[in-house]
PDB file of C-alpha atoms in Angstrom:
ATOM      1  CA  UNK A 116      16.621  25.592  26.821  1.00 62.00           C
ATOM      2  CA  UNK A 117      13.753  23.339  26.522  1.00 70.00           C
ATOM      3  CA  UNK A 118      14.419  20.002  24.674  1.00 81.00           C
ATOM      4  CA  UNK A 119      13.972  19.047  20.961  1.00 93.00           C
ATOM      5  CA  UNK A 120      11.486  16.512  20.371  1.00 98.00           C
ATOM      6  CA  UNK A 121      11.241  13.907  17.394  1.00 98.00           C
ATOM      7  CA  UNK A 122       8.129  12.575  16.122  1.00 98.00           C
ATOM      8  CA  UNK A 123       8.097  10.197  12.950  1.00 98.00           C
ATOM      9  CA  UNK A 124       5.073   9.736  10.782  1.00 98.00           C
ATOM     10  CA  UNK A 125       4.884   6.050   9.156  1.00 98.00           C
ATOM     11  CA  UNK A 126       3.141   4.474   6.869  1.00 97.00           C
ATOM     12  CA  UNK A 127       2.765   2.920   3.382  1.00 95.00           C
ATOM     13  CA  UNK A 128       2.173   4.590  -0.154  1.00 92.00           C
ATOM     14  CA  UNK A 129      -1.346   6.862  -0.024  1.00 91.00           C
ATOM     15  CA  UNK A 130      -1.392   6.788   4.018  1.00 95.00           C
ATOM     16  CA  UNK A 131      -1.800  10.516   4.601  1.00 96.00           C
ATOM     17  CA  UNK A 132       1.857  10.586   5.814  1.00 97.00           C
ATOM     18  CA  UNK A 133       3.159  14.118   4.127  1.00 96.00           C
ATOM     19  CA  UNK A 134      -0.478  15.893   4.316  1.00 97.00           C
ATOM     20  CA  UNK A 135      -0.188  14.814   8.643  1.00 98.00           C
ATOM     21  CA  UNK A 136       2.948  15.972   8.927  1.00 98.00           C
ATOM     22  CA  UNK A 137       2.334  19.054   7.603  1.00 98.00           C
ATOM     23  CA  UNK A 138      -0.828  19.321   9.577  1.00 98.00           C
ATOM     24  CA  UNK A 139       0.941  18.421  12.938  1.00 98.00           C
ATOM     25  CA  UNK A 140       3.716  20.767  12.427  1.00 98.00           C
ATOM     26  CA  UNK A 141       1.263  23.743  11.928  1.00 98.00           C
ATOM     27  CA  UNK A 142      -0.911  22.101  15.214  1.00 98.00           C
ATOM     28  CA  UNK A 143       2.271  22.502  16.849  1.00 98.00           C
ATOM     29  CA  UNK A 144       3.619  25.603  15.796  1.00 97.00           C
ATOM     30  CA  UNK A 145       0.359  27.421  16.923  1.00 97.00           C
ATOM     31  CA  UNK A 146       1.432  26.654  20.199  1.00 96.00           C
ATOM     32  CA  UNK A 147       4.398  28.439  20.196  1.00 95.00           C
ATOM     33  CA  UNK A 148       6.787  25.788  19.469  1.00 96.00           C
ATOM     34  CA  UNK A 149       9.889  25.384  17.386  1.00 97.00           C
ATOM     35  CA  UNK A 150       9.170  23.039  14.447  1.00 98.00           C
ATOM     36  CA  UNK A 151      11.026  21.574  11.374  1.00 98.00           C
ATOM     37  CA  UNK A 152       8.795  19.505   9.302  1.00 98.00           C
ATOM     38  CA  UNK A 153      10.760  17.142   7.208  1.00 98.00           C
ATOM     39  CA  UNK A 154      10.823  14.045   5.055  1.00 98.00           C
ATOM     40  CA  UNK A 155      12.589  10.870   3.810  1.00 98.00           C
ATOM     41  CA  UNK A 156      14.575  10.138   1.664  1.00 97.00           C
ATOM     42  CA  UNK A 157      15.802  13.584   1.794  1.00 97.00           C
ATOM     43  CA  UNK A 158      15.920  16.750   4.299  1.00 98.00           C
ATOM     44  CA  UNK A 159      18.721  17.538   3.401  1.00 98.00           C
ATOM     45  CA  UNK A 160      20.326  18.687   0.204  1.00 97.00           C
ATOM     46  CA  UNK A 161      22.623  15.576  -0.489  1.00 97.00           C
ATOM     47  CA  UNK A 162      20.002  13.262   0.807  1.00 98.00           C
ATOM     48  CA  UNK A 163      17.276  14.480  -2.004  1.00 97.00           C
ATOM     49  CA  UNK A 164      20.035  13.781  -4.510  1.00 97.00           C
ATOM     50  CA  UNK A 165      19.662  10.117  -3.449  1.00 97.00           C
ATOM     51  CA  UNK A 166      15.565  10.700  -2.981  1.00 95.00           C
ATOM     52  CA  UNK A 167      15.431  11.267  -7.087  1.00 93.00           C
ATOM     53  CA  UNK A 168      17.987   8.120  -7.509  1.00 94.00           C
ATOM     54  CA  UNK A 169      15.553   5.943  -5.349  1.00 93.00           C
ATOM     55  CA  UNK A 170      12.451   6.747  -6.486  1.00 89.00           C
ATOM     56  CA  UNK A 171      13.296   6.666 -10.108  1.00 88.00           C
ATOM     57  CA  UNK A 172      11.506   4.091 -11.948  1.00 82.00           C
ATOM     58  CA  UNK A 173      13.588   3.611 -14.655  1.00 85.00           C
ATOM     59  CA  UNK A 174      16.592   2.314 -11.458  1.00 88.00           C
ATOM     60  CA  UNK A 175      16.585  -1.756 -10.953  1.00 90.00           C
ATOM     61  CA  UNK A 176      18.487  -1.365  -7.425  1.00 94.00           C
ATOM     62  CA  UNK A 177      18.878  -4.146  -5.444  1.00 96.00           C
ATOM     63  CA  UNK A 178      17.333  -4.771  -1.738  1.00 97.00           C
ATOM     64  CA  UNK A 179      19.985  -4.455  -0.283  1.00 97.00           C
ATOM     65  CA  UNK A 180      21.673  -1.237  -2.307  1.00 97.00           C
ATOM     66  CA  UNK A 181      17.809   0.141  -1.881  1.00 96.00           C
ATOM     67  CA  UNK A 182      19.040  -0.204   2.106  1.00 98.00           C
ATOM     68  CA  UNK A 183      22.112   1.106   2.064  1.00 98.00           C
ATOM     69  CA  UNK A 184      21.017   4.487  -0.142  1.00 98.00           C
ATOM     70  CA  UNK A 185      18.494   4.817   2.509  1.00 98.00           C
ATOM     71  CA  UNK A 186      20.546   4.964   5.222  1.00 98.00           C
ATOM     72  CA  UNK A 187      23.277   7.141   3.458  1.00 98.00           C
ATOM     73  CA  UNK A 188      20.661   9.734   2.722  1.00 98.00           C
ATOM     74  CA  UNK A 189      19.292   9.193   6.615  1.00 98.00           C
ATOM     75  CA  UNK A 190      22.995   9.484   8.049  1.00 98.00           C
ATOM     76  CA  UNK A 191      23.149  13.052   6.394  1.00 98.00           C
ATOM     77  CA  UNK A 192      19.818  13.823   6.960  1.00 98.00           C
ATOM     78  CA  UNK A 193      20.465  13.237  10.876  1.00 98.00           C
ATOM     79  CA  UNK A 194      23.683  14.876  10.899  1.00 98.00           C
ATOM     80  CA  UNK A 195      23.130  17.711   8.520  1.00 98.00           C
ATOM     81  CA  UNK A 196      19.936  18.593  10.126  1.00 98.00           C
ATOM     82  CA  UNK A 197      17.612  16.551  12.757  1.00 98.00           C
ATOM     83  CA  UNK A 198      20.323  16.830  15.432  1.00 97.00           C
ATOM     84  CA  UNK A 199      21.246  19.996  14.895  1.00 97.00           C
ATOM     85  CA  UNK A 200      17.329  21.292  15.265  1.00 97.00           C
ATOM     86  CA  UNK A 201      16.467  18.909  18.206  1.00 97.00           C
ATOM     87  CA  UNK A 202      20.339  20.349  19.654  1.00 96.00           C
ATOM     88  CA  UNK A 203      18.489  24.001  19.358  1.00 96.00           C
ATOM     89  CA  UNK A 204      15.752  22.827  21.059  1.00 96.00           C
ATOM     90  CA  UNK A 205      13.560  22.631  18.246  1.00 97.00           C
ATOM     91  CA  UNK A 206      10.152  20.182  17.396  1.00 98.00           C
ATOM     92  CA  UNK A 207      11.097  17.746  14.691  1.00 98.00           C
ATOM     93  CA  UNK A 208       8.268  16.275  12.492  1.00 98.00           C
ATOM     94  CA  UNK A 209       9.750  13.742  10.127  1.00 98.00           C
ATOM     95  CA  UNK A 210       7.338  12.137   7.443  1.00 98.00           C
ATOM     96  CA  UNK A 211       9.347   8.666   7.368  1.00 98.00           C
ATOM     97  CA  UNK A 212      12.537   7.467   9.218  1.00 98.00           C
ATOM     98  CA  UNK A 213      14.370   4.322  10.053  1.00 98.00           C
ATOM     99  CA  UNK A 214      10.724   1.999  10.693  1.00 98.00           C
ATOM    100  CA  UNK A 215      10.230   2.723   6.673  1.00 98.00           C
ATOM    101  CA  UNK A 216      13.213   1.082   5.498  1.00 98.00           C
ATOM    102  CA  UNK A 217      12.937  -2.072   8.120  1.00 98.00           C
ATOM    103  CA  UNK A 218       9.348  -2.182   6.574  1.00 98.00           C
ATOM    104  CA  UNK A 219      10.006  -1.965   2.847  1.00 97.00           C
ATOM    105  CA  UNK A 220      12.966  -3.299   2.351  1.00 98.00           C
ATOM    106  CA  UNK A 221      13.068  -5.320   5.379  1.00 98.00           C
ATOM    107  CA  UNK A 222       9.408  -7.095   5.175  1.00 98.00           C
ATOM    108  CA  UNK A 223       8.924  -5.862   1.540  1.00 97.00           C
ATOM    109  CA  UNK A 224      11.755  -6.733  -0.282  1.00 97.00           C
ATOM    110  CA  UNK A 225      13.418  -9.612   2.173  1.00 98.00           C
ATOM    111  CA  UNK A 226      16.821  -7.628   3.781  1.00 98.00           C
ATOM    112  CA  UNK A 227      17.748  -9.260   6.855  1.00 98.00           C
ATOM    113  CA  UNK A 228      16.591  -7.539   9.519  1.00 98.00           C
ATOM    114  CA  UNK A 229      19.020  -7.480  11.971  1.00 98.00           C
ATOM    115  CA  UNK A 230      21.265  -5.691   9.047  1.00 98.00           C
ATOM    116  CA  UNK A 231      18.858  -2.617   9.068  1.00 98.00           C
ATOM    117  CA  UNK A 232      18.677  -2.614  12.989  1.00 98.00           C
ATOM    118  CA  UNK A 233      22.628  -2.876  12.766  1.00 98.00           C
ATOM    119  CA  UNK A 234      22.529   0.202  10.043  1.00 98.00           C
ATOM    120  CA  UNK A 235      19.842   2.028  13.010  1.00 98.00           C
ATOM    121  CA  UNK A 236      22.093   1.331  16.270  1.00 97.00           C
ATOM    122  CA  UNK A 237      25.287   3.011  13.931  1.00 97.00           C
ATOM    123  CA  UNK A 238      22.786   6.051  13.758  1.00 96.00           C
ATOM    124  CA  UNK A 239      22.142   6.340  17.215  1.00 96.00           C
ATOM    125  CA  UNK A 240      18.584   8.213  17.046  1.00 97.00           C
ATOM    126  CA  UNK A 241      15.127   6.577  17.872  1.00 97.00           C
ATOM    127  CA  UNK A 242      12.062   8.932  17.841  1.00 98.00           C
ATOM    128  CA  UNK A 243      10.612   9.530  20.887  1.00 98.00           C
ATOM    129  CA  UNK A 244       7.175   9.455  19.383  1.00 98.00           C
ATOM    130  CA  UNK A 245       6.163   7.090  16.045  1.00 98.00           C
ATOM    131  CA  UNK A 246       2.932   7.611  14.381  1.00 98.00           C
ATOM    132  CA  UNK A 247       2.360   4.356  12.400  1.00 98.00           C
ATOM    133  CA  UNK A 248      -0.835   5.249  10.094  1.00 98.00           C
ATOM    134  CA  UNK A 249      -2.088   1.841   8.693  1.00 98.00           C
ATOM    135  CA  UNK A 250      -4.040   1.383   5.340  1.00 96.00           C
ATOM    136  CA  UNK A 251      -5.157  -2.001   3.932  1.00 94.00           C
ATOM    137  CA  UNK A 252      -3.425  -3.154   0.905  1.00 92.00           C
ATOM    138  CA  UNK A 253      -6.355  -2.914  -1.419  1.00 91.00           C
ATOM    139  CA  UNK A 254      -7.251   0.775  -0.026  1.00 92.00           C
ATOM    140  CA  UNK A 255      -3.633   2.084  -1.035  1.00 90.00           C
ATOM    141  CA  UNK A 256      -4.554   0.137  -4.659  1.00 82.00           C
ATOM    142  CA  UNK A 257      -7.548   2.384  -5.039  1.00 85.00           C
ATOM    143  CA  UNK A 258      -6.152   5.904  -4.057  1.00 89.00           C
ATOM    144  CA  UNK A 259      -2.749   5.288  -6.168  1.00 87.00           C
ATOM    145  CA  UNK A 260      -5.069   4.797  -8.735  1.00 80.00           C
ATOM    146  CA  UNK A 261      -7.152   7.711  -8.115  1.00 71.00           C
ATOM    147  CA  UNK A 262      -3.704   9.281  -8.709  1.00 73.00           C
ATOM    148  CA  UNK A 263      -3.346   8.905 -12.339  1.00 63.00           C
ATOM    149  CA  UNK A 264       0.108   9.222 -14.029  1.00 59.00           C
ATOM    150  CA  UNK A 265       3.427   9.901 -12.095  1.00 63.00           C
ATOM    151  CA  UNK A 266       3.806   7.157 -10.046  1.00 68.00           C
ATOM    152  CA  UNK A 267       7.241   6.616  -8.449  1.00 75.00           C
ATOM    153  CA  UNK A 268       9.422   3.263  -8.010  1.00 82.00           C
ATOM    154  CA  UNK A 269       7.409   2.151  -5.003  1.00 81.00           C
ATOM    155  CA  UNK A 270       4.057   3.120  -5.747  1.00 80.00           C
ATOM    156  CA  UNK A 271       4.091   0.678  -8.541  1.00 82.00           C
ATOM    157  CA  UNK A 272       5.153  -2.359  -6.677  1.00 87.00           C
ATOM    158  CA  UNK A 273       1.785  -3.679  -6.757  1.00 85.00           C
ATOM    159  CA  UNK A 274      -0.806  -5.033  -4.141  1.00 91.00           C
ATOM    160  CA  UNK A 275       0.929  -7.781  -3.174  1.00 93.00           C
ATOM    161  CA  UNK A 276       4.203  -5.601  -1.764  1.00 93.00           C
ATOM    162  CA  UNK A 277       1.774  -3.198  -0.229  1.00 93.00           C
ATOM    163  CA  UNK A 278       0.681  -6.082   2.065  1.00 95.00           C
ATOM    164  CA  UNK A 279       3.980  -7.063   3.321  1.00 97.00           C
ATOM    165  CA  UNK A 280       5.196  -3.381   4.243  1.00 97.00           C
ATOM    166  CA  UNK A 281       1.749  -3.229   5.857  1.00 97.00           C
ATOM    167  CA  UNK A 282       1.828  -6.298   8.087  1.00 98.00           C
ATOM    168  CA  UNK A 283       6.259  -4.481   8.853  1.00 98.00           C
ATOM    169  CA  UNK A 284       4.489  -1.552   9.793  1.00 98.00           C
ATOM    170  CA  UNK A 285       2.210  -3.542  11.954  1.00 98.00           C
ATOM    171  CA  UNK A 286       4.615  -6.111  13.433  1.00 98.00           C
ATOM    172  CA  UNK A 287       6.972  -2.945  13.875  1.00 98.00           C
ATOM    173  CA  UNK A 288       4.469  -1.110  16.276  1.00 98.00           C
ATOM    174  CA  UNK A 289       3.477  -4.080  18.046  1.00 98.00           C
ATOM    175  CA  UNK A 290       7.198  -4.347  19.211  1.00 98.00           C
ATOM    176  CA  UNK A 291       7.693  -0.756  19.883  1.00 98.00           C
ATOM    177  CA  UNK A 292       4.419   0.412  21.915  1.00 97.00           C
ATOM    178  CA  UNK A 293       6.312   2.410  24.222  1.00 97.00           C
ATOM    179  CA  UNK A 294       7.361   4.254  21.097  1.00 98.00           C
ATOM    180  CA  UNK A 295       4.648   4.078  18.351  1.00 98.00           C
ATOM    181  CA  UNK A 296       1.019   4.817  18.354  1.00 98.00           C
ATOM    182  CA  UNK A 297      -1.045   2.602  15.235  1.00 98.00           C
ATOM    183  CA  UNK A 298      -3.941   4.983  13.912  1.00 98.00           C
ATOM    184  CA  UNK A 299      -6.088   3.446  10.961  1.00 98.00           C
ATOM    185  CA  UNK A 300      -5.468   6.334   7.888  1.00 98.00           C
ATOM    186  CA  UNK A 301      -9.005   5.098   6.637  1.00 97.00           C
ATOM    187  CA  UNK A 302     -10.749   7.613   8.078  1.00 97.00           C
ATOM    188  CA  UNK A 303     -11.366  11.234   6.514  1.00 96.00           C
ATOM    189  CA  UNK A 304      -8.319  12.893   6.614  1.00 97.00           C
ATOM    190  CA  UNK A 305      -9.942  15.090   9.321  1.00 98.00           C
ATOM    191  CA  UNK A 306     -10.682  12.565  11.252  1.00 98.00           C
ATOM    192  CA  UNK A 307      -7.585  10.971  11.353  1.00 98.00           C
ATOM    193  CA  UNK A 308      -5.602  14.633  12.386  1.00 98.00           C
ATOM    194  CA  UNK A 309      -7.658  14.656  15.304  1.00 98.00           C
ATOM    195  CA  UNK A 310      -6.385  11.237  16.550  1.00 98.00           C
ATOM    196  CA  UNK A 311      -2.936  12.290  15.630  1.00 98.00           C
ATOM    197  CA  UNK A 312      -3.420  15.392  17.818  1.00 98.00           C
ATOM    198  CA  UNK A 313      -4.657  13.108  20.610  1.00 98.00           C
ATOM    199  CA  UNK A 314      -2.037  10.809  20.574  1.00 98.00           C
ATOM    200  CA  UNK A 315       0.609  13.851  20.887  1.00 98.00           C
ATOM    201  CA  UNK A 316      -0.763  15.454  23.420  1.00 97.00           C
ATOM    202  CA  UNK A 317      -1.463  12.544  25.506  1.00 97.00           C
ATOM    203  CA  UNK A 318       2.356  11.476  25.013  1.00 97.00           C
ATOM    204  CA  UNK A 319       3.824  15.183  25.751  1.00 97.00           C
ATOM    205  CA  UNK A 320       1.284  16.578  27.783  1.00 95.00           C
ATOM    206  CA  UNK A 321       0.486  19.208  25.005  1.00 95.00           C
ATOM    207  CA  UNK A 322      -3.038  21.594  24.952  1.00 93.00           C
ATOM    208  CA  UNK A 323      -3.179  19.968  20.961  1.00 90.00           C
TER     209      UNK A 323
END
């Protein structure tokens, strides 16, 4: 049996980050290949449960409860179903993992850092590719806005929270480049597929 790959898709609020995963999984499954496309908070039934307690807006959690949800809905999520598909050899497209939470409430909300990469070493699972797709503060402003009414928890934390979880993002892929690829998600969403596809195919040797 041929092994499971997992490939994360970062990013802040309005990046692209479900709409590429989705995209990625179908590039991939056109192949041939075994994939599960999934998402955080959630993937798994227990861990949506905690997706509508996070995102709520009405919640006032703290940083560091915000962290600790996260990674109880991650543990099951890994256990319940990434290792089980990458165990079966299967393609695992994750929209958000462990880089989100070091980035929001790490560099967004001020949770020590070395606590969330303590939380991630008890996990045990890195991705072997991260797709980090960066969007200025002020462009995320705009297209939440474009949104209209619905907003969750996050996507209301203003301008000035989108910059911080930015510059994680950024900060996080500088330290990781073995690991994570930084595309610009300004681009036509299109456009920004296509470098996706590149950067997969270069890292797995894949006709993408």
């Amino acid at each position: 049996m041929s092994p499971g790959r997992f490939i994360t898709i970062e990013g802040g609020e309005a990046a692209g980050k479900s709409t590429q995963t989705r995209h990625l999984a179908a590039a991939l499954a056109q192949l041939g290949l075994d994939v599960l496309a999934t998402r955080e908070p959630g993937g798994a039934a227990e861990a949506e449960a905690l997706r509508g307690l996070l995102l709520a807006e009405h919640m006032g959690w703290t940083p560091l409860a915000e962290t600790l949800l996260h990674y109880a809905a991650r543990a099951q999520h890994v256990a319940r179903v990434i290792r089980p598909a990458l165990a079966a050899g299967r393609w695992v497209v994750c929209d958000r993992f462990s880089d989100s939470t070091l980035a929001y409430q790490g560099y967004g909300l001020g949770v020590d850092h070395a606590a969330i990469a303590a939380l991630s070493d008890m996990l045990g699972l890195w991705p072997d590719l991260t797709l980090v797709l960066d969007l200025p503060a002020e462009d995320i402003a705009g297209r939440l806005a474009g949104r209209g009414a619905g907003a969750d928890r996050y996507e209301r934390m203003g301008e000035a929270f989108f910059a911080r979880v930015g510059q994680g993002f950024r900060a996080i892929a500088a330290a990781a480049p073995a690991r994570c690829v930084l595309l610009s998600a300004t681009p036509p969403e299109a456009l920004v597929t296509r470098a996706i596809l590149a950067a997969v195919a270069e890292r797995f040797g894949l006709a993408l």
